[in-house]
XYZ file of C-alpha atoms in Angstrom:
337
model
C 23.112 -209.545 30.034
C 22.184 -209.234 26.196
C 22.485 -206.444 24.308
C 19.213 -205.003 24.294
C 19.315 -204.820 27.970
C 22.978 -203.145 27.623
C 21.131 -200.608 25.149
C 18.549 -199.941 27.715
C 20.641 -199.129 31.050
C 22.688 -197.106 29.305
C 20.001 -194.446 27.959
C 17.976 -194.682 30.958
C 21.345 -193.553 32.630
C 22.346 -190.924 30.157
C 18.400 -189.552 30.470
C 18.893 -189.597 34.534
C 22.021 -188.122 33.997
C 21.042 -184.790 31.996
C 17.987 -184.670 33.598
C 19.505 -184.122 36.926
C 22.353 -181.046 35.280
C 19.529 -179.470 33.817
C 16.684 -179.464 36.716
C 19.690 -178.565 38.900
C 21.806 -175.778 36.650
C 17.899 -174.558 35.855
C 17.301 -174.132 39.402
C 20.455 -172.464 40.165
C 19.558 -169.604 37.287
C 15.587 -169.404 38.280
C 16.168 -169.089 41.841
C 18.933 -167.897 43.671
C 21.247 -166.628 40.468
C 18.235 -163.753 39.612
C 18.030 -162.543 43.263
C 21.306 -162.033 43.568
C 21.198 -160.192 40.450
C 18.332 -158.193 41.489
C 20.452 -157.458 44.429
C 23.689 -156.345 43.157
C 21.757 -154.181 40.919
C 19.885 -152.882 43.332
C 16.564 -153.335 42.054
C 14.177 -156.237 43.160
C 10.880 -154.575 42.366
C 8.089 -157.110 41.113
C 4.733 -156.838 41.239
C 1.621 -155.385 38.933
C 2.327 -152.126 36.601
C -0.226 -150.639 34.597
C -0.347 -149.779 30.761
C -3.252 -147.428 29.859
C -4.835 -148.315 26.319
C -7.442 -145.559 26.314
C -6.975 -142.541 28.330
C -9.617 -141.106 30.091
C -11.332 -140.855 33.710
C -8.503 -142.198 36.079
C -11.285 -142.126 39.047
C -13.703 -144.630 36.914
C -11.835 -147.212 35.147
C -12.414 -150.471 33.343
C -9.928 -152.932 33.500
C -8.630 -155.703 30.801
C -8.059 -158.744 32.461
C -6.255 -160.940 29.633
C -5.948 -165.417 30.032
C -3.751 -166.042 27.767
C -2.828 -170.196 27.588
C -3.354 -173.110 29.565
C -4.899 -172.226 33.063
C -2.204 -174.040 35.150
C 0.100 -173.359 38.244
C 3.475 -174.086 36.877
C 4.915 -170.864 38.919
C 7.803 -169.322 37.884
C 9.762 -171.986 36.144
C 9.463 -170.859 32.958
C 10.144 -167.056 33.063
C 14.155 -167.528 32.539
C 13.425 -168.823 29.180
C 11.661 -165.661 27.933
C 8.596 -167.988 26.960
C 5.088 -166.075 27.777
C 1.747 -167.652 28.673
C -0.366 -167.931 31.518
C 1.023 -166.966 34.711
C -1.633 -168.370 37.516
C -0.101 -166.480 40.387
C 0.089 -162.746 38.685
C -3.556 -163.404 37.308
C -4.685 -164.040 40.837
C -2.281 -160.770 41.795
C -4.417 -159.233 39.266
C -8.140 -160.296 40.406
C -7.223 -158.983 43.911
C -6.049 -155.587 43.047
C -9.429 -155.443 40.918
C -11.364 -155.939 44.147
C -9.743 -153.529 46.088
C -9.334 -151.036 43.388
C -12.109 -148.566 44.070
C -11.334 -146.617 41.084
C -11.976 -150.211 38.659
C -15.926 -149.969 37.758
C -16.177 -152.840 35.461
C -13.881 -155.665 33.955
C -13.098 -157.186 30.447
C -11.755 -160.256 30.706
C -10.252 -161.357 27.920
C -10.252 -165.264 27.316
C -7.940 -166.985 24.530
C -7.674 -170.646 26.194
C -7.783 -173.902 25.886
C -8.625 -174.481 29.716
C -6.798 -175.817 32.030
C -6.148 -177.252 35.533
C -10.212 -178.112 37.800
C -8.452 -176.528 40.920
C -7.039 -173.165 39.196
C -10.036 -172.742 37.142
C -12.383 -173.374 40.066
C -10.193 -170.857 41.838
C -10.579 -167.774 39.260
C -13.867 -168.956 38.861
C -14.406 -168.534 42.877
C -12.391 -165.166 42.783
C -14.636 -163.888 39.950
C -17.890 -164.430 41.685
C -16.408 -162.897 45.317
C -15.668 -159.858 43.218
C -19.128 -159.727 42.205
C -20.796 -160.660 45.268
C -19.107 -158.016 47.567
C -18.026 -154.996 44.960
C -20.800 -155.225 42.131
C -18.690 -155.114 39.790
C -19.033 -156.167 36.547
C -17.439 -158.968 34.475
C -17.966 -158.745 30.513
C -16.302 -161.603 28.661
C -14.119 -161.217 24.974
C -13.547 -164.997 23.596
C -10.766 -165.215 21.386
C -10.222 -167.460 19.030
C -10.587 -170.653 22.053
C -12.447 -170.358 24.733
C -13.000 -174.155 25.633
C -13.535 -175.887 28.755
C -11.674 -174.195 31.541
C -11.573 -171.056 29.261
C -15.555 -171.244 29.327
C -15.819 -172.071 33.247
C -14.046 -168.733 34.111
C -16.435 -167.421 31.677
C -19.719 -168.570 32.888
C -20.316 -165.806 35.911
C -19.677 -163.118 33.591
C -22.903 -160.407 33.253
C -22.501 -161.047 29.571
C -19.890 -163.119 27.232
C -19.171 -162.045 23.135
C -17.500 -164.355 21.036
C -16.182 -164.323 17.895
C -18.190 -165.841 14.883
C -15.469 -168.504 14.537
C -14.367 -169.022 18.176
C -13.959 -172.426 19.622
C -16.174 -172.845 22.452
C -17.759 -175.525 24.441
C -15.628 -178.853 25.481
C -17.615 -178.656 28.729
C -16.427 -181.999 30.771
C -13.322 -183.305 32.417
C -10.744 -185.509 31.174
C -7.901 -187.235 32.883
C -5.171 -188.729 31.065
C -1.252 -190.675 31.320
C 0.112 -193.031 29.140
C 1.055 -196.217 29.292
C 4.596 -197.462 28.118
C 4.579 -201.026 30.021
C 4.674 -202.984 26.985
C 7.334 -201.105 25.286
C 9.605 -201.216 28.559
C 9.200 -205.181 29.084
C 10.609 -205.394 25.603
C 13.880 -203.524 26.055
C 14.040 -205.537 29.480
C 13.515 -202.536 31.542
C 11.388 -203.708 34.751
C 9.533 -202.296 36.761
C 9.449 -202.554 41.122
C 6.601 -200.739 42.966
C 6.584 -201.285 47.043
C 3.037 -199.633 48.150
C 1.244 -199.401 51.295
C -2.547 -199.921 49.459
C -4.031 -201.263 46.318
C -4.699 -197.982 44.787
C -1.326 -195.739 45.450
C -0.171 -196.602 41.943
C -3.037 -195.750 40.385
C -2.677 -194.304 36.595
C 0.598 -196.211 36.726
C 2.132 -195.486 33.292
C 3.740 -199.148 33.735
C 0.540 -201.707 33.799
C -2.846 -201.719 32.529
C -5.740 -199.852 34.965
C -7.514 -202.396 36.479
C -11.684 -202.149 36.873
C -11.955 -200.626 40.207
C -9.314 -198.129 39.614
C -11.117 -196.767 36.635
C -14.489 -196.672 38.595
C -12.848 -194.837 41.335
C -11.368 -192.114 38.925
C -14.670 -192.252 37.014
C -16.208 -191.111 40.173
C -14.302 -188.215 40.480
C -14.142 -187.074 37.306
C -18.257 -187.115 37.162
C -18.351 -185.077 40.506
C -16.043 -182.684 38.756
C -18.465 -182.654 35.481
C -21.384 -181.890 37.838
C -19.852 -178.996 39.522
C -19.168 -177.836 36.137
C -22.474 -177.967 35.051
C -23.836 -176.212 38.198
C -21.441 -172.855 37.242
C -22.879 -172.895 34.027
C -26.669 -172.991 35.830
C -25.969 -170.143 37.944
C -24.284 -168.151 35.648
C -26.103 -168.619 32.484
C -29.424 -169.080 33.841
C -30.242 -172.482 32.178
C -31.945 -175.544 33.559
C -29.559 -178.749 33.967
C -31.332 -180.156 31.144
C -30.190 -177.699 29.018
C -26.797 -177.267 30.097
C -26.488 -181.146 30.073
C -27.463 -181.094 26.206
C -24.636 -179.190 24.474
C -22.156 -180.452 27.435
C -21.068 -183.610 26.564
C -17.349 -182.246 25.793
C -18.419 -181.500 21.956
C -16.842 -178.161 20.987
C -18.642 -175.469 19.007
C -18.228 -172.354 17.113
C -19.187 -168.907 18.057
C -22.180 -168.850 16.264
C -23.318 -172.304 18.045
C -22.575 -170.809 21.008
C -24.593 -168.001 20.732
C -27.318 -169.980 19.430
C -27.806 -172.366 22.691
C -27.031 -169.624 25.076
C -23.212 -170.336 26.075
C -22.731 -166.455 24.664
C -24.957 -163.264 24.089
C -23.212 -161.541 21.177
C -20.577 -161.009 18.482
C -17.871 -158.856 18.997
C -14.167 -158.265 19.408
C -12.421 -157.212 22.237
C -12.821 -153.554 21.457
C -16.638 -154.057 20.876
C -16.652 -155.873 24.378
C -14.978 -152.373 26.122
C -17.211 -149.958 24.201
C -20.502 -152.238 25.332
C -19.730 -152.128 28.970
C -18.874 -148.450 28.627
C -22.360 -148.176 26.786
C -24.233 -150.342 29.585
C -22.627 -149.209 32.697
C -22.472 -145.664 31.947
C -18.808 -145.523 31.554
C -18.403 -143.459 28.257
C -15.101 -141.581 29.831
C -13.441 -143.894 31.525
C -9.862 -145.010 31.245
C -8.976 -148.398 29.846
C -6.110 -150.059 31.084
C -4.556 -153.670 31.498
C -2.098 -154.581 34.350
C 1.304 -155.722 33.373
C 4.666 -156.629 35.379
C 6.827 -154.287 36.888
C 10.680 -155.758 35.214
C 13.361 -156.452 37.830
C 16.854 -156.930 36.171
C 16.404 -160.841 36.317
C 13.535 -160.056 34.088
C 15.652 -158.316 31.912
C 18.428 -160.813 31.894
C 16.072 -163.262 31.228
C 15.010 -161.423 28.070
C 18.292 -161.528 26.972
C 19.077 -165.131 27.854
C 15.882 -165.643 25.078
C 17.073 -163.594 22.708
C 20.238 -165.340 22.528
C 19.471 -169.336 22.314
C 16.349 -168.035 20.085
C 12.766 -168.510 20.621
C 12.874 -171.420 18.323
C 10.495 -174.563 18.988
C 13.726 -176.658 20.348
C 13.709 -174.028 23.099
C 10.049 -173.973 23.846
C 9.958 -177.884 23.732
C 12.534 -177.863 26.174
C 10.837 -175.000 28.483
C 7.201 -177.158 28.206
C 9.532 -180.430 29.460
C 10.757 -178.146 32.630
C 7.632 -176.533 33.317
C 4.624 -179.275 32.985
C 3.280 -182.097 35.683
C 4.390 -184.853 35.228
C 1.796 -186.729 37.361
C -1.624 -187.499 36.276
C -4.656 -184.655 37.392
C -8.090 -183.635 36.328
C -8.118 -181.052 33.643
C -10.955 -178.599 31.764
C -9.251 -178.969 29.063
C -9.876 -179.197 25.168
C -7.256 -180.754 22.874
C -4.022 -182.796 24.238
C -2.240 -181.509 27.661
């Protein structure tokens, strides 16, 4: 065996090697190391708390609903690290409680996102318009600085969406993506064996070049996806396929744009966005509030835990590794997964 080959086992190894300490040691503190410390100290409350920002009429309340990151289910994994972001679960937590919440009259949802996962954002998406459908309730939208893609498709059912003059909007379309390092493994000798029960279960193999039919069959899937998308935008911003179809061709645009071909209705920050629904829905004296989490001791240790390796990038590179698909999926996404 030459060297090269030598070279190649032997990192392959050492990468299987601390993959499998760290998944396993990383498991060990996520899971059953915080219960028990939840346990022993006797507290293993979790759930939704709530932090007033303007105090007012606690029997007619709007809430601030804030999506934060990339729209995707990655659970709990990274909450040990101390890292924040989107947290698809507790936003869901969130929507729910909003329904049942008689004293909630209207909602603010606050969007600063690059998008995200076709399933999670159809789900919010879904939750949004039940809401709607069976309380009345209104949904006003705040774009932050991105709103793109999945951060527009949560967007769309809202009674009205303000953006920022410089806000990136748009990106409406899907996009699938892996990589491909066959070439690069065939010349350090490393080689690949796939046993599979039908021509397509390797499909988007990062090993080998996508052959014609496999492309047409993702290609099909993506476009249903892309059509669904258009339809939310339809029904939510009362435009004719046509028109949707023209600005949604993944470009992304500013806020000003936006307003312009009817993706948004006006300028405004997120404290413009409260006052306006206030204005609109008769709600002058009504509390404001946002939901957060109620902080077991785990949560606390894992603050720690943060504060002491740092919340440098090496630690958030290592928390992204942990915490993100590996496999190929469908994404409303703008900019690189």
């Amino acid at each position: 065996m030459n060297t090269k080959r030598w070279i190649a086992l032997v990192v392959a190894a050492a990468v299987l090697g601390i993959s499998l300490v760290i998944n396993s040691a990383f498991a060990f503190l996520q899971g059953g190391f915080s219960e028990s410390v939840d346990e022993i100290m006797g507290s293993t409350q979790t759930g939704l708390s709530e932090v007033v920002m303007e105090d007012g009429d606690y029997n007619s309340r709007v809430a601030v609903l804030n999506v934060d990151g990339v729209i995707q289910d990655t659970g709990d994994a990274a909450s040990f690290f101390g890292t924040t972001g989107y947290n698809h679960s507790f936003f869901m937590e969130q929507l729910e409680n909003i329904k049942e919440d008689e004293s909630v009259k209207a909602v603010v949802l606050a969007v600063n996102s690059p998008g995200g996962g076709v399933v999670e954002s159809a789900e919010i998406y879904d939750k949004i318009t039940e809401i709607q459908e069976e309380t009345g309730k209104p949904f006003y939208v705040s774009m932050g600085a991105i709103a793109a893609s999945g951060g527009y498709y949560i967007a769309a059912p809202a009674e009205k969406i303000f953006v920022n003059e410089e806000t990136l909007t748009g990106s409406i379309g899907v996009i699938m993506q892996s990589v491909n390092y066959g070439e690069l493994a065939e010349r350090y000798g490393v080689d690949f064996v796939t046993i599979k029960s039908g021509p397509y279960k390797d499909i988007m193999s990062p090993t080998r070049d996508m052959t014609d039919d496999e492309r047409a069959l993702l290609q099909e899937m993506l476009d249903d996806s892309y059509e669904s998308f258009v339809d939310v935008i339809e029904d939510g911003r009362g435009m004719t396929e046509e028109e949707v179809k023209a600005v949604a061709d993944g470009r992304i645009m500013n806020g000003r744009q936006a307003v312009e071909v009817n993706l948004a209705d006006d300028f405004g920050f997120e404290e413009d966005v409260i006052d306006q629904v206030k204005t609109d829905f008769d709600l002058g004296n009504a509390q404001v509030f946002q939901y957060g989490t109620s902080q077991g001791w785990s949560s606390l240790l894992s603050m720690k835990v943060n504060s002491f390796f740092g919340n440098d990038i090496e630690t958030q590179m290592i928390s992204k590794l942990l915490t993100e698909y590996s496999s190929p999926r469908m994404m409303y996404l703008y900019g690189d997964k």
